[in-house]
Tab-separated table of C-alpha atoms and ligand atoms in Angstrom:
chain	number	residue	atom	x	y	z
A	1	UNK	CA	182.864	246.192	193.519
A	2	UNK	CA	180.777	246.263	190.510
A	3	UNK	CA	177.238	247.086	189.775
A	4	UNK	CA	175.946	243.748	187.874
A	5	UNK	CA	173.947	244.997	184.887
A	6	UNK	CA	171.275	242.496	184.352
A	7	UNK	CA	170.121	241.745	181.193
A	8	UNK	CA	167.587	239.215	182.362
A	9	UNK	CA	165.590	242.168	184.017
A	10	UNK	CA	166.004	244.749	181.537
A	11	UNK	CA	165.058	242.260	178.421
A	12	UNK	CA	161.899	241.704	180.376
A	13	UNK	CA	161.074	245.177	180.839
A	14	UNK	CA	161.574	245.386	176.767
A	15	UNK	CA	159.425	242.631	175.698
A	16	UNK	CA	156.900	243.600	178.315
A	17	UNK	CA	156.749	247.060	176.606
A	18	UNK	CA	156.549	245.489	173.117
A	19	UNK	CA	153.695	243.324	174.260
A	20	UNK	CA	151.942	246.106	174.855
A	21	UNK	CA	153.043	247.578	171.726
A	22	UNK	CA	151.944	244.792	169.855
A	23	UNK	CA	148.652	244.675	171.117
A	24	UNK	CA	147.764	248.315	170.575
A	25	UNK	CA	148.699	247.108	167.001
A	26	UNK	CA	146.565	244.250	166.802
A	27	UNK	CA	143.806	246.394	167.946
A	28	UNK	CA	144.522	248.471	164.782
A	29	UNK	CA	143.984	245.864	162.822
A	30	UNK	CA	148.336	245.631	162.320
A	31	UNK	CA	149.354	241.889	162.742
A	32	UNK	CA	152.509	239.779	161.212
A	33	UNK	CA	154.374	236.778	161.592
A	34	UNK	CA	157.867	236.076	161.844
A	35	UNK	CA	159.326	233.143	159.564
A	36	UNK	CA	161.910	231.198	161.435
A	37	UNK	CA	163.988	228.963	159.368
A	38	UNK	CA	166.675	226.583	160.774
A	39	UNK	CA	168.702	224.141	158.490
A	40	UNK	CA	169.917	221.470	160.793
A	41	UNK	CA	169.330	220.597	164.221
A	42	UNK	CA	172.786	222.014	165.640
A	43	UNK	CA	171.912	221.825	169.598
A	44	UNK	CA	172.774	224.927	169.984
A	45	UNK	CA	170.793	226.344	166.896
A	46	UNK	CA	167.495	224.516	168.160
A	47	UNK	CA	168.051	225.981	171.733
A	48	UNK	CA	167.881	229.928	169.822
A	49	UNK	CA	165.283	228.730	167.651
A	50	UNK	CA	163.515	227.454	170.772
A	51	UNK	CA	163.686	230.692	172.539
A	52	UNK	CA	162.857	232.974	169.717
A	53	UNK	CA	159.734	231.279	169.000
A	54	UNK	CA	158.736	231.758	172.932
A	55	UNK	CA	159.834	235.510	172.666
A	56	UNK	CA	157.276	235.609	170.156
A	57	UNK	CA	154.324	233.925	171.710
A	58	UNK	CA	154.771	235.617	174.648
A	59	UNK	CA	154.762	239.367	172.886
A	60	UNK	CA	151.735	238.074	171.241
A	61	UNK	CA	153.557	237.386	167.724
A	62	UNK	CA	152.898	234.636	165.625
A	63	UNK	CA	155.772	232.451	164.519
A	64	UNK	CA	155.902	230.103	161.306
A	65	UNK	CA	158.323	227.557	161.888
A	66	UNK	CA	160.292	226.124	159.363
A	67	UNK	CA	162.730	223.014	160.280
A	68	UNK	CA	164.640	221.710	157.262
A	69	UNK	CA	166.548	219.026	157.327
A	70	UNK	CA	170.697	219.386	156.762
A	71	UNK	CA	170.665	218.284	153.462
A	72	UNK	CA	168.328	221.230	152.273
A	73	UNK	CA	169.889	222.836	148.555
A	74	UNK	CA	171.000	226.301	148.609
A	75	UNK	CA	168.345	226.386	145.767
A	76	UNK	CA	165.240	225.119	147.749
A	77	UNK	CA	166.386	227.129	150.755
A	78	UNK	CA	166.255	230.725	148.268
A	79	UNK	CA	163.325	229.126	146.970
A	80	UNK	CA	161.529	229.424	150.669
A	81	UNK	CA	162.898	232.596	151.381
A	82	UNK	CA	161.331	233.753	148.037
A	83	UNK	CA	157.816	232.509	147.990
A	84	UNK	CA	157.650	234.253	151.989
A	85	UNK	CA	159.372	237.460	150.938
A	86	UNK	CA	156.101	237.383	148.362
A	87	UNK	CA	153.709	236.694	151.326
A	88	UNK	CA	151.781	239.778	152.634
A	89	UNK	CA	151.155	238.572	156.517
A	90	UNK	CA	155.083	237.604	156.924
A	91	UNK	CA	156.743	240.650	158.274
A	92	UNK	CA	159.727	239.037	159.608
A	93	UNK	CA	162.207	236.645	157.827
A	94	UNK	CA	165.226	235.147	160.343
A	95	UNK	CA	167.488	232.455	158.932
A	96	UNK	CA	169.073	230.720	162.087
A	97	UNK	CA	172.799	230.878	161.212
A	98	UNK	CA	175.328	228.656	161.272
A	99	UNK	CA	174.032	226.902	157.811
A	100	UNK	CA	175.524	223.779	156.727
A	101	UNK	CA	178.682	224.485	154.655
A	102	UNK	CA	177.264	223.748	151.356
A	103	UNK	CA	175.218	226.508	151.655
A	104	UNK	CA	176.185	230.000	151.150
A	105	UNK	CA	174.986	232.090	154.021
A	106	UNK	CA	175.856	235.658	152.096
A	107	UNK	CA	173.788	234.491	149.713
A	108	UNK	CA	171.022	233.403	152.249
A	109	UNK	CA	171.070	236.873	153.766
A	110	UNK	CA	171.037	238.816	150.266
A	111	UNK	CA	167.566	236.784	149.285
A	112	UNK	CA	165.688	238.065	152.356
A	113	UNK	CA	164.062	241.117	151.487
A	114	UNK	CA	165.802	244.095	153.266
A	115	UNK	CA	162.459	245.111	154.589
A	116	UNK	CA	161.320	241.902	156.582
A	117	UNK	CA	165.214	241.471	157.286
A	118	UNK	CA	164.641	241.771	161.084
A	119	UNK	CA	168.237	240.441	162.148
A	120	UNK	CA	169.271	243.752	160.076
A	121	UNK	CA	171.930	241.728	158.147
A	122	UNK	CA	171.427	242.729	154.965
A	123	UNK	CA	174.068	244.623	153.261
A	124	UNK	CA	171.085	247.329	152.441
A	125	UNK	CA	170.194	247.494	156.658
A	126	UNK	CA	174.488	247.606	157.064
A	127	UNK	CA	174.470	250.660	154.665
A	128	UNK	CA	171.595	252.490	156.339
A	129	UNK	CA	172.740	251.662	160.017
A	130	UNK	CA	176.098	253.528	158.655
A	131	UNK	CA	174.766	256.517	157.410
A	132	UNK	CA	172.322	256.361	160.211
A	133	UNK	CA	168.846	256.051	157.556
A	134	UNK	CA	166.189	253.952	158.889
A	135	UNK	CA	166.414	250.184	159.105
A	136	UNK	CA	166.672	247.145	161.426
A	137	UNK	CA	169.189	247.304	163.626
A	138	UNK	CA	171.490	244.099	164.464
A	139	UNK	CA	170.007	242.649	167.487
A	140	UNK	CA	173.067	242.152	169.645
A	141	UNK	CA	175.072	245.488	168.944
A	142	UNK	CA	171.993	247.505	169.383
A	143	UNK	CA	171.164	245.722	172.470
A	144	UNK	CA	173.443	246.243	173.712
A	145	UNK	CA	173.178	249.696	173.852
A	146	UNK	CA	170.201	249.126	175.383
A	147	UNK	CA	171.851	248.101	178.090
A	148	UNK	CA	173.692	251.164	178.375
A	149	UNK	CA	170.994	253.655	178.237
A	150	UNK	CA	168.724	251.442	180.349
A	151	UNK	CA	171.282	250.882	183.306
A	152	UNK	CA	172.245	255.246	183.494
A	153	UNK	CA	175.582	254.760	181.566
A	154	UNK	CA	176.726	257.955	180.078
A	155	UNK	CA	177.995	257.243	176.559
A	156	UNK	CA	179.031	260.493	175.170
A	157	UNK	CA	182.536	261.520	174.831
A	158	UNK	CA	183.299	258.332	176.978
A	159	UNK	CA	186.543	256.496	174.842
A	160	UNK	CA	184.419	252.698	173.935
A	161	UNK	CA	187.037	249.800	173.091
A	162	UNK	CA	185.580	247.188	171.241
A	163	UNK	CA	187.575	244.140	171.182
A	164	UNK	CA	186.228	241.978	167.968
A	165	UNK	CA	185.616	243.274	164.300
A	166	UNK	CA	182.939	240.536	162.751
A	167	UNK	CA	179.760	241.490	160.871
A	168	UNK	CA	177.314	240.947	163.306
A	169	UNK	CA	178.846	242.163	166.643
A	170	UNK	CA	181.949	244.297	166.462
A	171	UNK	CA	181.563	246.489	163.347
A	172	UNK	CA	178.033	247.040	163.740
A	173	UNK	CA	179.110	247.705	167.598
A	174	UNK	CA	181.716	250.404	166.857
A	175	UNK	CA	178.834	252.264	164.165
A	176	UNK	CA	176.164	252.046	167.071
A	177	UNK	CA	178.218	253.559	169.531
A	178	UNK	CA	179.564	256.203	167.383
A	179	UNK	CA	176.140	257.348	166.754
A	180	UNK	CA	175.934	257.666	170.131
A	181	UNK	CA	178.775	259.852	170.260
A	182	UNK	CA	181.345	257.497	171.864
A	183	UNK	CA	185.014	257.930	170.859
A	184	UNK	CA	185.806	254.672	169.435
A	185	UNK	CA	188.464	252.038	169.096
A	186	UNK	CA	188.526	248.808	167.360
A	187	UNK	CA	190.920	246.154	168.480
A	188	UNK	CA	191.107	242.641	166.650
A	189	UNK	CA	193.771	240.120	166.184
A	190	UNK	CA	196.652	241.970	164.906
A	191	UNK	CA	196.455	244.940	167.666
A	192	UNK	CA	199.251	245.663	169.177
A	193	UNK	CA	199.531	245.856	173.164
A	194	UNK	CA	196.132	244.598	173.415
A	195	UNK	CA	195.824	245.292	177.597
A	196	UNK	CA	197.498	248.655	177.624
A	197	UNK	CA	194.790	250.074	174.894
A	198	UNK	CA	191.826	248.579	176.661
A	199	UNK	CA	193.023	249.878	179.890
A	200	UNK	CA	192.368	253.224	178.412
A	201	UNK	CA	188.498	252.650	177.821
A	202	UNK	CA	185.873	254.276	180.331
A	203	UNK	CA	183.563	251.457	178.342
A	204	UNK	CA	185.151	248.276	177.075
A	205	UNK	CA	182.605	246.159	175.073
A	206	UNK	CA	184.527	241.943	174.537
A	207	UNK	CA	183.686	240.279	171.696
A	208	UNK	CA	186.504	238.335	171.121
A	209	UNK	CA	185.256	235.157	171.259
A	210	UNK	CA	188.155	233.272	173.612
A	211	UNK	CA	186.314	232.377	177.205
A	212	UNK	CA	187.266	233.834	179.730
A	213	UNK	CA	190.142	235.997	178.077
A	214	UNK	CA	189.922	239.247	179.601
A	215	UNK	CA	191.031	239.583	183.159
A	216	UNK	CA	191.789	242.474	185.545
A	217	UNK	CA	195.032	243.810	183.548
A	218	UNK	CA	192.415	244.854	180.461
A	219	UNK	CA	190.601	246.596	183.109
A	220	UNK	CA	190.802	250.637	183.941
A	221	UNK	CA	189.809	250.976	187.370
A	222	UNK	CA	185.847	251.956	187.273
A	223	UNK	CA	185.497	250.703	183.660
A	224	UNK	CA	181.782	249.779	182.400
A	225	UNK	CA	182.869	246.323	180.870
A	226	UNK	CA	180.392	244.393	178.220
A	227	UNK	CA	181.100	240.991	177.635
A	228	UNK	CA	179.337	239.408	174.503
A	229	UNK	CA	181.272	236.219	174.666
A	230	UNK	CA	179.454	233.131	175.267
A	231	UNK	CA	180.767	229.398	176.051
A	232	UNK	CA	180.691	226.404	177.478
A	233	UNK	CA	183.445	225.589	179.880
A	234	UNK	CA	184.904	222.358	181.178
A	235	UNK	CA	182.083	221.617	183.909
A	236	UNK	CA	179.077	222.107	181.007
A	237	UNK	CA	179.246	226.056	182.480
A	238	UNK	CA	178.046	229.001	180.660
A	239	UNK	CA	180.764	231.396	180.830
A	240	UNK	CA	181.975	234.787	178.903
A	241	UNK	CA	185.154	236.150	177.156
A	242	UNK	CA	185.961	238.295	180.517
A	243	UNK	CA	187.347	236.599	183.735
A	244	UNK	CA	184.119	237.855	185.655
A	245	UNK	CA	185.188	237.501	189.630
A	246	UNK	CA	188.355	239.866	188.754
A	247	UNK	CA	186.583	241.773	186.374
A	248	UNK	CA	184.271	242.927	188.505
A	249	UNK	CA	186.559	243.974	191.027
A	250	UNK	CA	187.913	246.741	188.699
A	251	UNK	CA	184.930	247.528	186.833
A	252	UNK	CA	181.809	250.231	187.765
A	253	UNK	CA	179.519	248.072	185.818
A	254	UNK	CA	179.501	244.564	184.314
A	255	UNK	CA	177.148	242.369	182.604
A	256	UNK	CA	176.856	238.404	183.606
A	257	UNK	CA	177.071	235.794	181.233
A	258	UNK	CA	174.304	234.282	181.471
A	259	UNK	CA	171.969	237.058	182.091
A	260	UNK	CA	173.866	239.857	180.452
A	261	UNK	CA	173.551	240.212	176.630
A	262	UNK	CA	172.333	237.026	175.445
A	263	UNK	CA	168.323	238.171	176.645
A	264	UNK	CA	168.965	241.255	174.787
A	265	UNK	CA	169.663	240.174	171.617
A	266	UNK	CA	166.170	238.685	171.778
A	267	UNK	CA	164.281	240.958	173.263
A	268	UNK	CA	165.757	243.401	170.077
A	269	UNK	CA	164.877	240.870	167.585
A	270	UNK	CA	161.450	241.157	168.979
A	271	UNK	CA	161.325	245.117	168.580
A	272	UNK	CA	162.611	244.229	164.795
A	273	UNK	CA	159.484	242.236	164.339
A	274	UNK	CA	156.935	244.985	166.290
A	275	UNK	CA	158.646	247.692	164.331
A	276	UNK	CA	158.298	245.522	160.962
A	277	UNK	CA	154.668	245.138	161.619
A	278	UNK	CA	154.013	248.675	162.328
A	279	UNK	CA	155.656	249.734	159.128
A	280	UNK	CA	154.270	247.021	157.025
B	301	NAP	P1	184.264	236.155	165.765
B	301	NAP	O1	183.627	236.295	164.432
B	301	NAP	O2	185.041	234.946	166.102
B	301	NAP	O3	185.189	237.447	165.982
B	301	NAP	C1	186.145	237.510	167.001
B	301	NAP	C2	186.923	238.796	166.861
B	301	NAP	O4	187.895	238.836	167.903
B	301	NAP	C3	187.678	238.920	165.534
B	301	NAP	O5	187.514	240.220	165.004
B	301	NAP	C4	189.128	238.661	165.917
B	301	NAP	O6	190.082	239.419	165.160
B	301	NAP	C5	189.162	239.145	167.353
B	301	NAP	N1	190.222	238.460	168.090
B	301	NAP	C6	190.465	237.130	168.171
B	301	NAP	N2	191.540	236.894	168.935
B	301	NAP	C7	192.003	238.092	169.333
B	301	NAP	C8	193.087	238.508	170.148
B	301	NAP	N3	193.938	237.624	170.698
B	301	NAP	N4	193.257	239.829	170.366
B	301	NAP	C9	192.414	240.724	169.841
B	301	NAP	N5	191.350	240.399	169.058
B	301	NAP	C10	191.148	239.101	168.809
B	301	NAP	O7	183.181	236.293	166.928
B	301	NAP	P2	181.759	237.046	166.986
B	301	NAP	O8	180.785	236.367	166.096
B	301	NAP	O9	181.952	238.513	166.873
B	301	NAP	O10	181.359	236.689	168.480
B	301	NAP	C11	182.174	237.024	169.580
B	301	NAP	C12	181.664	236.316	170.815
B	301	NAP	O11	180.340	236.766	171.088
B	301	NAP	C13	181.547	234.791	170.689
B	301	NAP	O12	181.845	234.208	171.941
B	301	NAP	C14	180.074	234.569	170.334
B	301	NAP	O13	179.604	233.302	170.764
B	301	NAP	C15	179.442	235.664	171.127
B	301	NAP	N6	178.152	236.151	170.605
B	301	NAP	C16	177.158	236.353	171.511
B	301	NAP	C17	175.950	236.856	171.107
B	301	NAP	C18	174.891	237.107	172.137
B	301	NAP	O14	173.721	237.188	171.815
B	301	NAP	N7	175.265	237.259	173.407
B	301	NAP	C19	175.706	237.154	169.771
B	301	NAP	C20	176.763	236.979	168.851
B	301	NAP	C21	177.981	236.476	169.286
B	301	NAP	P3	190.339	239.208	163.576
B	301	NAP	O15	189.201	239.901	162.903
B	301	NAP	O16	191.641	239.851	163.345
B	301	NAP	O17	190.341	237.732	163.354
């Protein structure tokens, strides 16, 4: 049976180290806010803008809150992101994404100024994460490693399947972990024999984005197993892209959804924002 890797209790430990962190800062006279914009009230949108803002008041951040109504221009919107790349005490600029469709969100992400770009989306953070330069790192790829390092998982010559190839979770993923020595595979739609190649992974990270997708057959027996996925299933349930009860029966080491790496990805946005304000 699997070891449960819980997120919930190593996010804490994270923002309770960045609390400090930030305080020793303040001290210092080092202070910032974070600029949260959301375009919309998609529920689910308001729910992450909800909890980001907490993250911050609890690490002793302050956060600027900026709720625009759907029908916002793509102009007006770059004209925001302009006037607070220009403004000294804003360290942190985070567009809550998805915008509405008459917006363009590459766009969006290209106005914020690389160095307050604390989601690390950016095509200047993507270039330095690749070539390993300093920069924000995206929150949920570099969480989870996190995860990893904090729960005693050896990542180092272990083969890492990712199953997903987007911008903000599986590329980012496969770069992170190949920094961290990992022998890495990328599967996505048009992979062939999907089960049979993540059967050979000592760490298989799901982003896939189908719930509950992944059952035992994906599964090498003592597997670490990451599942990124998050949904809603028929009963109102949060649930992942991995069948969890098998899962876990095959696996070393799993993460919960809830409670696996949806608290990281916050708690590394937060270290974006302490790191931003230590630089700035
Ligand atoms: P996405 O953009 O939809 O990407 C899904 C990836 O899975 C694509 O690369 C796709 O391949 C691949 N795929 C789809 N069907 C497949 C199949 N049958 N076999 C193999 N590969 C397949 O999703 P995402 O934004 O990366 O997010 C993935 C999941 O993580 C979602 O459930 C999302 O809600 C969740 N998420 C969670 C967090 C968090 O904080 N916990 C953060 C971000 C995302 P192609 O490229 O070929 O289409």
């Amino acid at each position: 049976m699997a070891e449960i890797i819980d997120g919930k209790r190593i996010s804490q430990q994270i923002k309770d180290e960045l609390k400090e962190k930030a305080a020793a800062l303040k001290a210092k006279g080092k202070t910032g806010a974070l600029a949260v914009i959301q375009v919309g009230a998609d529920p689910a949108s308001c729910v992450y803008v909800r909890n980001k803002k907490n993250a911050c008041a609890y690490i002793g951040i302050e956060s600027l809150a900026y709720e625009l109504p759907e029908e916002t221009t793509e102009e007006k919107l770059l004209e925001l992101i302009a006037e607070l790349n220009g403004r000294q005490e804003v360290k942190g600029i985070l567009v809550q994404l998805p915008l509405p469709q008459h917006i363009c969100e590459d766009k969006i992400i290209q106005a914020i100024s690389p160095d307050k770009d604390v989601d690390g989306f950016h095509p200047q953070s993507v270039g330095a994460m690749t070539i390993g330069a300093p920069g924000f790192l995206p929150c949920t790829p570099a969480g989870i490693i996190q995860l990893l390092k904090r729960s005693g998982v050896e990542i180092a010559g272990k083969h890492c399947v990712i199953i997903g190839r987007s911008n903000i979770v599986g590329k980012p993923m496969a770069l992170l972990m190949l920094r961290e020595n990992a022998t890495v595979t990328v599967a996505h739609s048009k992979t062939r024999n999907l089960a049979k190649l993540c059967r050979q992974a000592d760490i298989l990270i799901v982003a896939i984005g189908k719930p509950q997708f992944i059952g035992a057959e994906y599964i090498k027996e003592g597997a670490v197993v990451i599942d990124v996925g998050i949904h809603r299933n028929e009963n109102n349930k949060l649930c992942g892209d991995v069948k969890f009860e098998e899962a876990k029966q095959a696996a070393s080491a799993i993460t919960p959804v809830p409670g696996g790496v949806g608290p990281m990805t916050i708690a590394m946005l937060m270290s974006n924002c302490v790191q931003s304000i230590e630089e700035g």
